[in-house]
GROMACS .gro file of C-alpha atoms in nm:
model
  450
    1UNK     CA    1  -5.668  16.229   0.546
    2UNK     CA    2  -5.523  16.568   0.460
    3UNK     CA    3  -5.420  16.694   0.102
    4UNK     CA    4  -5.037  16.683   0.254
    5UNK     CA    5  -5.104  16.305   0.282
    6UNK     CA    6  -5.273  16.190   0.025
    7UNK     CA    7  -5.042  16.371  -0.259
    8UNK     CA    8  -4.700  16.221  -0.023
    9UNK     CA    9  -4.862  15.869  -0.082
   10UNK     CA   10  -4.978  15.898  -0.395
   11UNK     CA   11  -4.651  15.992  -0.466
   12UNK     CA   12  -4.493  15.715  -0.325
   13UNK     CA   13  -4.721  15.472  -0.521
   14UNK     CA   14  -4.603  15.624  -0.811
   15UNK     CA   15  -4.260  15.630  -0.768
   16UNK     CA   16  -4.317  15.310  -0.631
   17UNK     CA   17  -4.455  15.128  -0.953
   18UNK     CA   18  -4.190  15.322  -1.168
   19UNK     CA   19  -3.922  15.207  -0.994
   20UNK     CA   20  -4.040  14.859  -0.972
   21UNK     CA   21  -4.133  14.862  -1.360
   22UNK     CA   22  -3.741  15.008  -1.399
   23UNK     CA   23  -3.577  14.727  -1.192
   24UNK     CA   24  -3.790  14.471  -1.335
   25UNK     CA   25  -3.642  14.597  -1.691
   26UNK     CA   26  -3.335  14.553  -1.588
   27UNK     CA   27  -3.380  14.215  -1.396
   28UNK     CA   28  -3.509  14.084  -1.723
   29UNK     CA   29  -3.285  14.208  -1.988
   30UNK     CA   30  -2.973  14.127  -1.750
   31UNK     CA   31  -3.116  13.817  -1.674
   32UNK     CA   32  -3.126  13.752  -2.059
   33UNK     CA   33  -2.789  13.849  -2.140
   34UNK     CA   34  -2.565  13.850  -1.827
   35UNK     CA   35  -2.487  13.490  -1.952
   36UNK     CA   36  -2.482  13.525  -2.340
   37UNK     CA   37  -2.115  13.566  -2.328
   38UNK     CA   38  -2.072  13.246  -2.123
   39UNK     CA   39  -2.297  13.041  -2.359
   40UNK     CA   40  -2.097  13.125  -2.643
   41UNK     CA   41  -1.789  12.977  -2.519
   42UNK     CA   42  -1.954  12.690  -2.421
   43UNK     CA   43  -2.099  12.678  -2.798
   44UNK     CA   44  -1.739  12.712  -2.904
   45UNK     CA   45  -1.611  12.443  -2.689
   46UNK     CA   46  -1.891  12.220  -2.864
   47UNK     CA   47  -1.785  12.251  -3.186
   48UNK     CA   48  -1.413  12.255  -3.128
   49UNK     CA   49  -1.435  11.911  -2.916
   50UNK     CA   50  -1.705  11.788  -3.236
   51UNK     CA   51  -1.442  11.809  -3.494
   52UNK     CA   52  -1.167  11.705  -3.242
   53UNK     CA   53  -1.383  11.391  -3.108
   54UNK     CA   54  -1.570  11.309  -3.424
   55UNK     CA   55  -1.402  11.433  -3.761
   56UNK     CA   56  -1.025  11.327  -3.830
   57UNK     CA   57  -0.842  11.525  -4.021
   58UNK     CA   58  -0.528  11.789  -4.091
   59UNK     CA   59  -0.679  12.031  -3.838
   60UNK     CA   60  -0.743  11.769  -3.581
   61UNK     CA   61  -0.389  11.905  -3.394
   62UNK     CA   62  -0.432  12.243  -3.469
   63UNK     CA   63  -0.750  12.256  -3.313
   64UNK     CA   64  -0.604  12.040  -3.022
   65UNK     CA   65  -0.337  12.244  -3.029
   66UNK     CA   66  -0.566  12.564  -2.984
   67UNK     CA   67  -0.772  12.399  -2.734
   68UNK     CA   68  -0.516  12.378  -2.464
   69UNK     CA   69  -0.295  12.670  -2.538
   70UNK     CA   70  -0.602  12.923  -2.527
   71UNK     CA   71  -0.933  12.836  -2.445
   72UNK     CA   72  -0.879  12.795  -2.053
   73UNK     CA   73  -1.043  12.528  -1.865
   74UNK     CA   74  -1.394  12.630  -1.719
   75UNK     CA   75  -1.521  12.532  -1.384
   76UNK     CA   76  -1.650  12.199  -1.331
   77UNK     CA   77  -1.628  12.185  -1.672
   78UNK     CA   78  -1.735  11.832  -1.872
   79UNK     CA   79  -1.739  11.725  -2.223
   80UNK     CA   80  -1.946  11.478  -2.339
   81UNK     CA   81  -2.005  11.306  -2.693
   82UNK     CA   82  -2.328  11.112  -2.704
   83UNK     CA   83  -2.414  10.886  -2.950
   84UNK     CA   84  -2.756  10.883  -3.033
   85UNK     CA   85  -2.889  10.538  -2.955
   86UNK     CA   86  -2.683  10.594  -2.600
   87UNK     CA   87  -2.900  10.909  -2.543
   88UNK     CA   88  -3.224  10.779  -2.326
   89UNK     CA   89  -2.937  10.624  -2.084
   90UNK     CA   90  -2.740  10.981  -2.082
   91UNK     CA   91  -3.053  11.155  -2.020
   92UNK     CA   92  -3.159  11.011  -1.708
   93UNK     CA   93  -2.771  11.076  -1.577
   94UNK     CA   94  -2.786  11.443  -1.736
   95UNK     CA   95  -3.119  11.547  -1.562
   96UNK     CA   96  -3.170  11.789  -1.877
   97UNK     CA   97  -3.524  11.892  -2.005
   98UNK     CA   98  -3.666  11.689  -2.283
   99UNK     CA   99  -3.691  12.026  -2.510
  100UNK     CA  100  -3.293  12.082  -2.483
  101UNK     CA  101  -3.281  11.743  -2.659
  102UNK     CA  102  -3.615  11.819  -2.940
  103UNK     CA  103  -3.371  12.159  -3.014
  104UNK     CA  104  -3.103  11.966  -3.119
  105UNK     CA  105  -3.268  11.709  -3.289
  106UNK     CA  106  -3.387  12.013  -3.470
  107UNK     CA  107  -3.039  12.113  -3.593
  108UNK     CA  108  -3.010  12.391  -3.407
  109UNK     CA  109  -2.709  12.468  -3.109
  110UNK     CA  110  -2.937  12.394  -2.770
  111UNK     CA  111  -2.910  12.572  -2.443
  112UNK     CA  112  -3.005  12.512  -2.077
  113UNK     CA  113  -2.912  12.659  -1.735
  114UNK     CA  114  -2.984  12.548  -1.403
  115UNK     CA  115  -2.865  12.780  -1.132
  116UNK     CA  116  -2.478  12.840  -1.213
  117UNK     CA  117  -2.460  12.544  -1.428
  118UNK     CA  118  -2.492  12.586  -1.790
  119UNK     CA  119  -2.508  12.347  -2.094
  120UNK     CA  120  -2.502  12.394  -2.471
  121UNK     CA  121  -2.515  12.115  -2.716
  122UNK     CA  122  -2.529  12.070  -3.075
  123UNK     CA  123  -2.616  11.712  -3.358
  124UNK     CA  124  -2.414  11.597  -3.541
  125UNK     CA  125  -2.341  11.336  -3.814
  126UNK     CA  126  -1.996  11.152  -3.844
  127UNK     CA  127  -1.913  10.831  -4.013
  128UNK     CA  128  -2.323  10.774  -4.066
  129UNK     CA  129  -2.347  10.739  -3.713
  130UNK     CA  130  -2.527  11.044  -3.498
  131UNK     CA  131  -2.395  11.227  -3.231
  132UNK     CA  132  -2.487  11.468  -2.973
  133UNK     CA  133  -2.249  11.719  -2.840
  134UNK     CA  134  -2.298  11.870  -2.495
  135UNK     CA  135  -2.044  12.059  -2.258
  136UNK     CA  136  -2.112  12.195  -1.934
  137UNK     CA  137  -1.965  12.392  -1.718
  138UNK     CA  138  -2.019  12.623  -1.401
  139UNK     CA  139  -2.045  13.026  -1.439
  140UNK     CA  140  -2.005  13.133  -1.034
  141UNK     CA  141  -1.880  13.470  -1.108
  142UNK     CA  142  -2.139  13.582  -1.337
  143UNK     CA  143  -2.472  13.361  -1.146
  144UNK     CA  144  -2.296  13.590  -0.837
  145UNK     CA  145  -2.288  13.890  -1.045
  146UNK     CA  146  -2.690  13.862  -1.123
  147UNK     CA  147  -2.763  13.753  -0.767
  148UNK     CA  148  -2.593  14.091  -0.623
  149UNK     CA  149  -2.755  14.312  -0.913
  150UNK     CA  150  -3.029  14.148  -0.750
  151UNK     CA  151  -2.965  14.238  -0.394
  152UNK     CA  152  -2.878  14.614  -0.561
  153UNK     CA  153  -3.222  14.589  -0.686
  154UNK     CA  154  -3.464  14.541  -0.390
  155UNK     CA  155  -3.209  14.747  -0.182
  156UNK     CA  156  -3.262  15.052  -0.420
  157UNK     CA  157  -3.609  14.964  -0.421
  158UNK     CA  158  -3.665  14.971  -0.121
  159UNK     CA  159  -3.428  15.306  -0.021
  160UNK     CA  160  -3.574  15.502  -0.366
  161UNK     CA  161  -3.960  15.457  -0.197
  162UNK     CA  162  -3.861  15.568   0.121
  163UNK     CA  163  -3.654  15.863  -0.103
  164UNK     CA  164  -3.959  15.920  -0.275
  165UNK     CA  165  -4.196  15.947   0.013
  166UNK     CA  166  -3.992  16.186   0.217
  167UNK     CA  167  -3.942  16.394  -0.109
  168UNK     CA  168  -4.326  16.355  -0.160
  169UNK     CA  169  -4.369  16.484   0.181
  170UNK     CA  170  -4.172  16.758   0.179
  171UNK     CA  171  -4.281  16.863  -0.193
  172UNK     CA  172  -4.643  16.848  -0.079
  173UNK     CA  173  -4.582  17.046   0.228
  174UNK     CA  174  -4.407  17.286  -0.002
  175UNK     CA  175  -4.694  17.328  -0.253
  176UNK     CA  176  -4.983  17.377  -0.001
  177UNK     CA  177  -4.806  17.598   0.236
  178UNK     CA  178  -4.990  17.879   0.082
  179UNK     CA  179  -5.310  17.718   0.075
  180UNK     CA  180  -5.238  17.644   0.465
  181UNK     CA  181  -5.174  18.031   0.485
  182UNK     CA  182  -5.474  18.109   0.338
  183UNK     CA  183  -5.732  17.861   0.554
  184UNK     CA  184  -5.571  18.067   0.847
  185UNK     CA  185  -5.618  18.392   0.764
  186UNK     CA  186  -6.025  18.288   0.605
  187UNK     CA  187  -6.046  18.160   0.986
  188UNK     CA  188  -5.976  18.460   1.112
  189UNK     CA  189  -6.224  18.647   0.978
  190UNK     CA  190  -6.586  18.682   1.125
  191UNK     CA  191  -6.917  18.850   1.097
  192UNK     CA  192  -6.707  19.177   1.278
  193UNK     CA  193  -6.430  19.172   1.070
  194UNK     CA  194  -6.539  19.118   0.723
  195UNK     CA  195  -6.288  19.386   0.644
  196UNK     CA  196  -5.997  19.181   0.642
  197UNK     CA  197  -5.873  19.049   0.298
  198UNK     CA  198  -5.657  18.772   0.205
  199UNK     CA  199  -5.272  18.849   0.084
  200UNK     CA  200  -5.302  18.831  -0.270
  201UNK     CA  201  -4.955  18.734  -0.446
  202UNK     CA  202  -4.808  18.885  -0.795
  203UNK     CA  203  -4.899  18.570  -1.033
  204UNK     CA  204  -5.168  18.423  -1.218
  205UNK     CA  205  -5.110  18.070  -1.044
  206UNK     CA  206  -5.425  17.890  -0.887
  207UNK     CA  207  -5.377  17.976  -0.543
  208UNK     CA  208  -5.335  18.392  -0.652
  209UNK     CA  209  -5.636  18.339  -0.841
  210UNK     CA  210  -5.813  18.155  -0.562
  211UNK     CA  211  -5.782  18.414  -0.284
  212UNK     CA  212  -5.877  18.698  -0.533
  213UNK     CA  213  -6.218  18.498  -0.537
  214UNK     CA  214  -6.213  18.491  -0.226
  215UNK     CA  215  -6.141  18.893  -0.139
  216UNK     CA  216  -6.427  18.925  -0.425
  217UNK     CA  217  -6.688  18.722  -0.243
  218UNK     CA  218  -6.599  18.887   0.106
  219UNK     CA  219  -6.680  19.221  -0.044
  220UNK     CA  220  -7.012  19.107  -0.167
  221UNK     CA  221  -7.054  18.933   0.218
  222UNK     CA  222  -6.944  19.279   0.322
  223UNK     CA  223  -7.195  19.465   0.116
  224UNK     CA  224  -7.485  19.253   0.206
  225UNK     CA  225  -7.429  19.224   0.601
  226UNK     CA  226  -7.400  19.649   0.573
  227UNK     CA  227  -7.732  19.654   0.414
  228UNK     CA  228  -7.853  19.406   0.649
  229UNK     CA  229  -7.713  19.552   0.976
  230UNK     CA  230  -7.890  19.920   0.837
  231UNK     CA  231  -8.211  19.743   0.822
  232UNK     CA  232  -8.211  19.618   1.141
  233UNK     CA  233  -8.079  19.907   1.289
  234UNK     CA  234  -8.348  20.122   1.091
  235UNK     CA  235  -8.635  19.915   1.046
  236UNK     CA  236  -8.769  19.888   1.422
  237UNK     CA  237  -8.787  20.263   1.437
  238UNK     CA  238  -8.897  20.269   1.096
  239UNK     CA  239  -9.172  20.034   1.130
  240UNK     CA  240  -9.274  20.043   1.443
  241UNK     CA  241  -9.352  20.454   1.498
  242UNK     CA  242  -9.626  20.392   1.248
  243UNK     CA  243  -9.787  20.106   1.390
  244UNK     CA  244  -9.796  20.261   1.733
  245UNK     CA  245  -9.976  20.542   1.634
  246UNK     CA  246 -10.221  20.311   1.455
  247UNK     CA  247 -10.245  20.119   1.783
  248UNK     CA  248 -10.259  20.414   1.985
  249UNK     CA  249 -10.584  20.614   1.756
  250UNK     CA  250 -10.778  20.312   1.745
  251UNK     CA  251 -10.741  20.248   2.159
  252UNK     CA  252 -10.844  20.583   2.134
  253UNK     CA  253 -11.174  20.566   1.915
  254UNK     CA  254 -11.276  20.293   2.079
  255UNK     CA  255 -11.304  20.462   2.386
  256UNK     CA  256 -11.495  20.752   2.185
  257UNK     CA  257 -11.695  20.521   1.914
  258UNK     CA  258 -12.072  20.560   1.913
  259UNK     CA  259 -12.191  20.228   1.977
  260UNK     CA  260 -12.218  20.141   1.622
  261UNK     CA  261 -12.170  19.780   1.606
  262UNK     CA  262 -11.968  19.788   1.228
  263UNK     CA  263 -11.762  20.091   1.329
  264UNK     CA  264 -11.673  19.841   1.705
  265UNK     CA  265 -11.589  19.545   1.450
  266UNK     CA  266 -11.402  19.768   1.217
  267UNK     CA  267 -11.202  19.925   1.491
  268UNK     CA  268 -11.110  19.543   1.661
  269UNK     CA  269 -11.035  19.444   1.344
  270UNK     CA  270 -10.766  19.760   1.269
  271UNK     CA  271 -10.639  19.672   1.626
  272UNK     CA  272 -10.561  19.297   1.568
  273UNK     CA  273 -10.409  19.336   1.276
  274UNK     CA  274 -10.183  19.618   1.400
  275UNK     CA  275 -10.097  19.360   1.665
  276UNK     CA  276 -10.060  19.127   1.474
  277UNK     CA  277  -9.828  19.324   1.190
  278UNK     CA  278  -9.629  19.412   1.512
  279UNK     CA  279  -9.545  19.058   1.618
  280UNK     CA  280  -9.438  18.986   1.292
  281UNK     CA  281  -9.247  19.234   1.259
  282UNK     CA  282  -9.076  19.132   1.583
  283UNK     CA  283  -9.068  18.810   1.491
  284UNK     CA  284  -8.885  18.890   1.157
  285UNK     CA  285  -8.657  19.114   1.316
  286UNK     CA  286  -8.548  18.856   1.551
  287UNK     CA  287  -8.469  18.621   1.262
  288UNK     CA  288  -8.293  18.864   1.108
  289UNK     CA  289  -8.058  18.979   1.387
  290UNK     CA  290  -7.991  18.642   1.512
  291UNK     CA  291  -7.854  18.565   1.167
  292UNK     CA  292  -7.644  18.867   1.168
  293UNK     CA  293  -7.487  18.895   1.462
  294UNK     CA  294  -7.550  18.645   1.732
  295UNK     CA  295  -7.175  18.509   1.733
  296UNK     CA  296  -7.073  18.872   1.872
  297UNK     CA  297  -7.329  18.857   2.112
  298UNK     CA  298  -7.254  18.834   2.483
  299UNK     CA  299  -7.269  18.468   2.642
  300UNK     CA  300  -7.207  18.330   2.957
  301UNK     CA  301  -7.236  18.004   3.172
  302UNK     CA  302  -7.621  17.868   3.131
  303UNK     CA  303  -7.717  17.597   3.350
  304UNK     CA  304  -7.978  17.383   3.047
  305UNK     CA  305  -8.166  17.238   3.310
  306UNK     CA  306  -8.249  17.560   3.454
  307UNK     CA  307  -8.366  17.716   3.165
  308UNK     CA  308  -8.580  17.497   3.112
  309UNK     CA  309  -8.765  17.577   3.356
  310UNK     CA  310  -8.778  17.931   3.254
  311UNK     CA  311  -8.900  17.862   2.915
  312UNK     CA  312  -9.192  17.645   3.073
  313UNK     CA  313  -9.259  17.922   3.269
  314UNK     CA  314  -9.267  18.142   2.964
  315UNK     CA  315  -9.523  17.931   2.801
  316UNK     CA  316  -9.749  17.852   3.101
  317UNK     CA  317  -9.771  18.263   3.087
  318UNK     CA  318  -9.887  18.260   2.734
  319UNK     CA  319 -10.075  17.922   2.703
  320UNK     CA  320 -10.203  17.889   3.099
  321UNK     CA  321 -10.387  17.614   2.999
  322UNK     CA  322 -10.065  17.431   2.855
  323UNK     CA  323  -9.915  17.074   3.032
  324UNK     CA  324  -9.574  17.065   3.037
  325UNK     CA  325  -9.405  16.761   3.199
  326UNK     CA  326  -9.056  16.752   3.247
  327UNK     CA  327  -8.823  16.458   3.283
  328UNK     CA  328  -8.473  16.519   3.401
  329UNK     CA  329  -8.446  16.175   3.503
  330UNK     CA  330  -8.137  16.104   3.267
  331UNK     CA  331  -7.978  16.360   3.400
  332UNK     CA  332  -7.572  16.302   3.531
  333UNK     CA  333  -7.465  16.420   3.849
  334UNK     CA  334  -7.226  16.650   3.729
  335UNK     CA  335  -7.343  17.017   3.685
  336UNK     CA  336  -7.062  17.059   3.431
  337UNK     CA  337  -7.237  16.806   3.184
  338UNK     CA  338  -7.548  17.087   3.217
  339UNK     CA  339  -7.376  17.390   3.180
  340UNK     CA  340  -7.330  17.564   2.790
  341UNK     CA  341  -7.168  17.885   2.745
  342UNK     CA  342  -7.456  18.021   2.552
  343UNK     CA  343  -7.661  18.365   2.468
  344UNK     CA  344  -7.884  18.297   2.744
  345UNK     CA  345  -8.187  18.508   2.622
  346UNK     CA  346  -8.170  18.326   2.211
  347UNK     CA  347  -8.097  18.048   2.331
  348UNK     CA  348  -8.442  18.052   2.591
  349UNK     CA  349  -8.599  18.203   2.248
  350UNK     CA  350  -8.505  17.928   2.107
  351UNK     CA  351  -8.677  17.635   2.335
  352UNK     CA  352  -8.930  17.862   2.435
  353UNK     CA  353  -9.069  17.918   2.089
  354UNK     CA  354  -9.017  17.534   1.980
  355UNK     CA  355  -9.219  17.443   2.380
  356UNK     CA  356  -9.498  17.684   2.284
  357UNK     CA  357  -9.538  17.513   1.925
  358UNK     CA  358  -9.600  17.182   2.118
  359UNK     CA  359  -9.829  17.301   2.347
  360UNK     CA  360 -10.015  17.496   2.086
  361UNK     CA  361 -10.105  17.220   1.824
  362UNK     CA  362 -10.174  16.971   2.104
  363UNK     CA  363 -10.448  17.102   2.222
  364UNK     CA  364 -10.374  17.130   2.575
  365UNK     CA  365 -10.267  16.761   2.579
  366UNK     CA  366  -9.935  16.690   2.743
  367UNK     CA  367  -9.588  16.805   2.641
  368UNK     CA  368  -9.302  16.623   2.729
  369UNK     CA  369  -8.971  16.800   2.795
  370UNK     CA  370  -8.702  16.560   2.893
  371UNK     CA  371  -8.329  16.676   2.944
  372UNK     CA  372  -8.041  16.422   2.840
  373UNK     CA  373  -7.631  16.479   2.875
  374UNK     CA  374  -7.339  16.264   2.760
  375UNK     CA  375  -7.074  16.464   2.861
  376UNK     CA  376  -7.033  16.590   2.513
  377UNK     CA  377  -7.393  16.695   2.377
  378UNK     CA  378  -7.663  16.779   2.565
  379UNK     CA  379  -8.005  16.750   2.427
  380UNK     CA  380  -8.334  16.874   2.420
  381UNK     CA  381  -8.607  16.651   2.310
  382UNK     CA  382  -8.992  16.801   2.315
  383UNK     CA  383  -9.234  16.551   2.233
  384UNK     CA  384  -9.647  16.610   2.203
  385UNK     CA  385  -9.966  16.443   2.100
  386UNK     CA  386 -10.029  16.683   1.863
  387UNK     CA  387 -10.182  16.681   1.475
  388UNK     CA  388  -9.830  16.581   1.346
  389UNK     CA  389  -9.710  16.718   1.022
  390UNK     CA  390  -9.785  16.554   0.696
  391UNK     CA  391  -9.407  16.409   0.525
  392UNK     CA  392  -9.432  16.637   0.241
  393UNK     CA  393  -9.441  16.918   0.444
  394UNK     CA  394  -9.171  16.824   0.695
  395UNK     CA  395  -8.828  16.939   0.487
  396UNK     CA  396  -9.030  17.309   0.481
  397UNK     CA  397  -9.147  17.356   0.817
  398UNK     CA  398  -8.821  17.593   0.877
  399UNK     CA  399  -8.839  17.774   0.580
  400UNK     CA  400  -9.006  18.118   0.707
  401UNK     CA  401  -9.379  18.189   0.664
  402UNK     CA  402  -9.387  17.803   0.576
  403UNK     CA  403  -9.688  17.622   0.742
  404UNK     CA  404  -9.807  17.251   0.734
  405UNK     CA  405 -10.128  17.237   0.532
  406UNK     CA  406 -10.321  17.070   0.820
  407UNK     CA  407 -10.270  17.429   1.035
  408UNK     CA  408 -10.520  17.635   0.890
  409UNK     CA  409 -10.723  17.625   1.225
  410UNK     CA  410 -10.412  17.779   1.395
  411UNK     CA  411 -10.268  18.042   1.433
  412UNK     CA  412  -9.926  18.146   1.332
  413UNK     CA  413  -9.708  18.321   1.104
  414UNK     CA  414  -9.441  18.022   1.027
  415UNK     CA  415  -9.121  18.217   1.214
  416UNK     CA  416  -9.099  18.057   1.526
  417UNK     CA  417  -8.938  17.710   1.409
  418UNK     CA  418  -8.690  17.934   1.165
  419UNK     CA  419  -8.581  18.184   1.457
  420UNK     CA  420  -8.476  17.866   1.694
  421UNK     CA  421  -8.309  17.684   1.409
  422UNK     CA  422  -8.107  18.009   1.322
  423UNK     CA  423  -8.044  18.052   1.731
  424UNK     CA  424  -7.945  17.672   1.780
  425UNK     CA  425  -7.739  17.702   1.463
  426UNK     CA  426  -7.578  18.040   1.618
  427UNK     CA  427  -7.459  17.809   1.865
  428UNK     CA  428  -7.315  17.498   1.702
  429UNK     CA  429  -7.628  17.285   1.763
  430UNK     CA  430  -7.859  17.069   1.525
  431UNK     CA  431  -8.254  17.013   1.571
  432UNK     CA  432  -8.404  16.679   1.449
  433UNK     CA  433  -8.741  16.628   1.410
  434UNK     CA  434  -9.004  16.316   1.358
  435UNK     CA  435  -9.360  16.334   1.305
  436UNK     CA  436  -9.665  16.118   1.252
  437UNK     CA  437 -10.000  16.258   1.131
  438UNK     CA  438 -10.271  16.233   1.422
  439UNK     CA  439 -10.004  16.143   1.640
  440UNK     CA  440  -9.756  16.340   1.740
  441UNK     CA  441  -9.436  16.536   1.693
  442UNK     CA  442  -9.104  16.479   1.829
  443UNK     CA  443  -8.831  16.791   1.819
  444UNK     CA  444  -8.492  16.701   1.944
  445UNK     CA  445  -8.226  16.997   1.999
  446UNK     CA  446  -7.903  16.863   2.021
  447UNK     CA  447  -7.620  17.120   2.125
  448UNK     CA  448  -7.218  17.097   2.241
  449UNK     CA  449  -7.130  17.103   2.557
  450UNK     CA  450  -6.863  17.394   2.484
   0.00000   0.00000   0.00000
C-alpha cells in the first residue's frame, strides 16, 4: 500500500472516530435533555392535580381555575391519583418499572419514559391516608425531534467520512507530490549520469533537506565511481607492462639457463607466480568493471540454452577431463521462454566460472547442468558430487579472496563465485546455493526473462 493510501485512510479513521465521539456527545446530552422541558410540565401537572384532588382548600378554584385557562391539555394525556393500598392493582395496569415506584416511596418526584410516552409521579399524604400521584402524557413532537437529530446524525456521519477521505486523499496527494517528484528524477539517474542532481527548493522543510542528502551522497557516488573508472582504465596498462616483461625475461633465461637445477626451479617458480599474479589481476579487474559499468554495456537477444553449451565447451577446454551432463528436459517449447536480453560475454563469465567450480572440486565426477523456464524466470541449476562446503563457511563463499577451509588442496584465488554474483546481479538475477559436506553442492542461478 502506498504512502498516498495509507495517510488517506488513516485519515479517515481518524476523522472517523472524532466524528463518531462528536455525534455520540450530542446523542447523549440531547437525549438527556431534549425532554427535561416536557417532564417539568408533567411535574407541574402532578402537583397542581395533588392539591386539586387531595387537599381542599381556598386555592382549590384558583388552581382549578388556572388549570383549564392555561396549562393546555397534553396528548393522550391521563391523571391518575393512587391510593397506596390500590397500588399493586395499578401497577400491573400501568406497566411501570418497580424503581419509578421505590423513587417515590422515597419522597422524591419520579420519572419514566417509554418511547414518546412519559410519566412523572410524586407521594403524598392527605387526610392520613397515602397517595401516589402520576400523570402521563405523550411528547410526539419532541420523541420526533430526537429521532430526526438522529437521522441528521448517521447521515452526517456517514457524508463527513466520505468528506474526510476525499479531503485525506487529496491532502496526501498534495503533501507527497514532491516526494513523487523526487523518486522520478533519483530514477533517472544511472551509473552514466551521476551528474544529474535533484531540484533542491528554498526551505528548510524535510523534503528540501532530504534531496540535499541526496545531491550530497551522489557527489560522493560520483567521486568514488571517477576513481574507480581511472583504475580500471589505468591499472591493466599499469599492471600488466610489468608483469609481461617479467614473463617475457624469465621465458627467456630459461631458454639460456645452465642446467642448474635451483636456478630451473627458481626460474618456474618466478614464471608461475607471474602467471598466476596475472590471472588475478584479470580476475580482479573483471570484478571490478562488471561492478562499474555492466548496465551500460551492450546486450542483445541470448538464447540460455545455447550458451550453455558454450560455457561447457569453455570448461571441457580448461578441465578436458571434466563431465558435464546436461538436462534440458524441462525445457518449454517456446524459444521466447529461452531467450534473455543479456551481456552475452558476462553473462557466459558468469556460468562458465560457477560450471568450472563444479567440475573442479568434484574431482572429475559428474556435473549436472539442467535448464528450467516458467515463462517468467529462467534458471540455472549446477549440481556436483563434490567436497561440499562446511555451513559456517557458506554466507562467505562470495566475499572475494574468501575460500572454504576444506580447499586448501585446490587451487584458487576466491574471485570466481564474486565475479558471477556481481554479473548475475548486473542483470536482475539471484544465485541460491545448498551444500552438504562430502556430498555435494547445488548452485541455482535464477534470472528474468526480460
Amino acid at each position: 500500500m502506498s504512502i498516498a493510501k495509507k495517510i488517506t485512510l488513516l485519515f479517515a479513521i481518524l476523522s472517523a472516530i472524532i466524528i463518531s465521539l462528536l455525534s455520540g456527545f450530542v446523542w447523549y446530552f440531547s437525549n438527556e435533555f431534549a425532554f427535561e422541558d416536557f417532564y417539568k410540565r408533567l411535574e407541574a401537572r402532578v402537583n397542581i392535580a395533588a392539591q386539586i384532588k387531595l387537599f381542599h382548600d381556598e386555592n382549590n378554584s384558583a388552581y382549578a381555575k388556572m388549570r383549564n385557562q392555561y396549562l393546555e391539555r397534553l396528548p393522550s394525556e391521563r391523571e391518575l391519583v393512587i391510593e397506596e393500598s390500590q397500588l399493586e392493582k395499578a401497577k400491573t395496569e400501568l406497566k411501570i418499572p418497580e424503581s419509578f415506584f421505590d423513587k417515590i416511596r422515597a419522597g422524591k418526584m419520579s420519572r419514566y419514559r417509554s418511547e414518546n410516552h412519559f410519566n412523572a409521579g410524586k407521594f403524598f399524604k392527605s387526610n392520613g391516608k397515602n397517595y401516589i400521584v402520576i400523570i402521563s402524557a405523550d411528547d410526539p413532537f419532541g420523541f420526533r425531534e430526537l429521532k430526526d437529530l438522529q437521522k441528521i446524525l448517521f447521515a452526517g456521519f456517514f457524508l463527513s467520512i466520505v468528506l474526510s477521505f476525499l479531503v485525506g486523499w487529496k491532502f496526501s496527494n498534495y503533501m507527497l507530490d514532491p516526494l513523487r517528484k523526487m523518486i522520478k528524477s533519483v530514477k533517472k539517474i544511472k551509473a552514466e549520469n551521476l551528474h544529474l542532481r535533484l531540484d533542491v527548493k528554498q526551505g528548510t522543510d524535510e523534503m528540501s533537506q532530504l534531496a540535499q542528502t541526496f545531491n550530497n551522497m551522489l557527489n560522493r557516488l560520483e567521486t568514488a565511481f571517477e576513481t574507480q573508472n581511472n583504475f580500471i582504465s589505468n591499472a591493466s596498462h599499469e599492471l600488466r607492462t610489468p608483469l609481461t616483461i617479467i614473463s617475457g625475461e624469465v621465458e627467456l633465461a630459461l631458454k639460456t639457463f645452465d642446467n642448474s637445477p635451483e636456478q630451473g626451479l627458481a626460474l618456474h617458480k618466478i614464471k608461475d607466480e607471474a602467471d598466476r599474479l596475472e590471472h588475478i589481476l584479470t580476475s580482479l579487474l573483471g570484478l571490478a568493471q562488471s561492478g562499474f559499468n555492466g548496465k551500460v554495456q551492450p546486450r542483445e537477444e541470448v538464447r540460455m540454452d545455447e550458451l550453455v553449451w558454450e560455457a561447457k565447451d569453455s570448461v571441457q577446454q580448461v578441465h578436458p577431463e571434466s563431465k558435464i551432463e546436461i538436462d534440458f528436459s524441462k525445457l518449454p517449447a517456446n524459444e521466447e521462454a529461452l531467450t534473455l536480453k543479456a551481456n552475452k560475454n558476462l553473462i557466459k563469465l558468469a556460468i562458465t566460472n560457477i560450471v568450472s567450480n563444479a567440475c573442479k572440486y568434484s574431482d572429475n565426477k559428474p556435473v549436472l547442468v539442467s535448464l528450467e523456464s516458467n515463462g517468467h524466470l529462467l534458471s540455472i541449476a549446477v549440481a556436483d558430487q563434490d567436497i561440499g562446503i562446511p555451513q559456517e563457511d557458506i554466507q562467505h563463499i562470495f566475499e572475494p579472496f574468501y575460500r572454504a577451509s576444506n580447499t586448501s588442496n585446490f587451487k584458487g584465488y576466491g574471485v570466481g563465485l564474486p565475479l558471477s554474483l556481481n554479473i548475475i546481479r548486473l542483470h536482475r538475477g539471484s544465485i541460491a546455493i545448498q551444500s552438504q559436506v562430502g556430498i555435494g553442492t547445488t548452485i541455482k542461478v535464477i534470472l528474468p526473462i526480460i
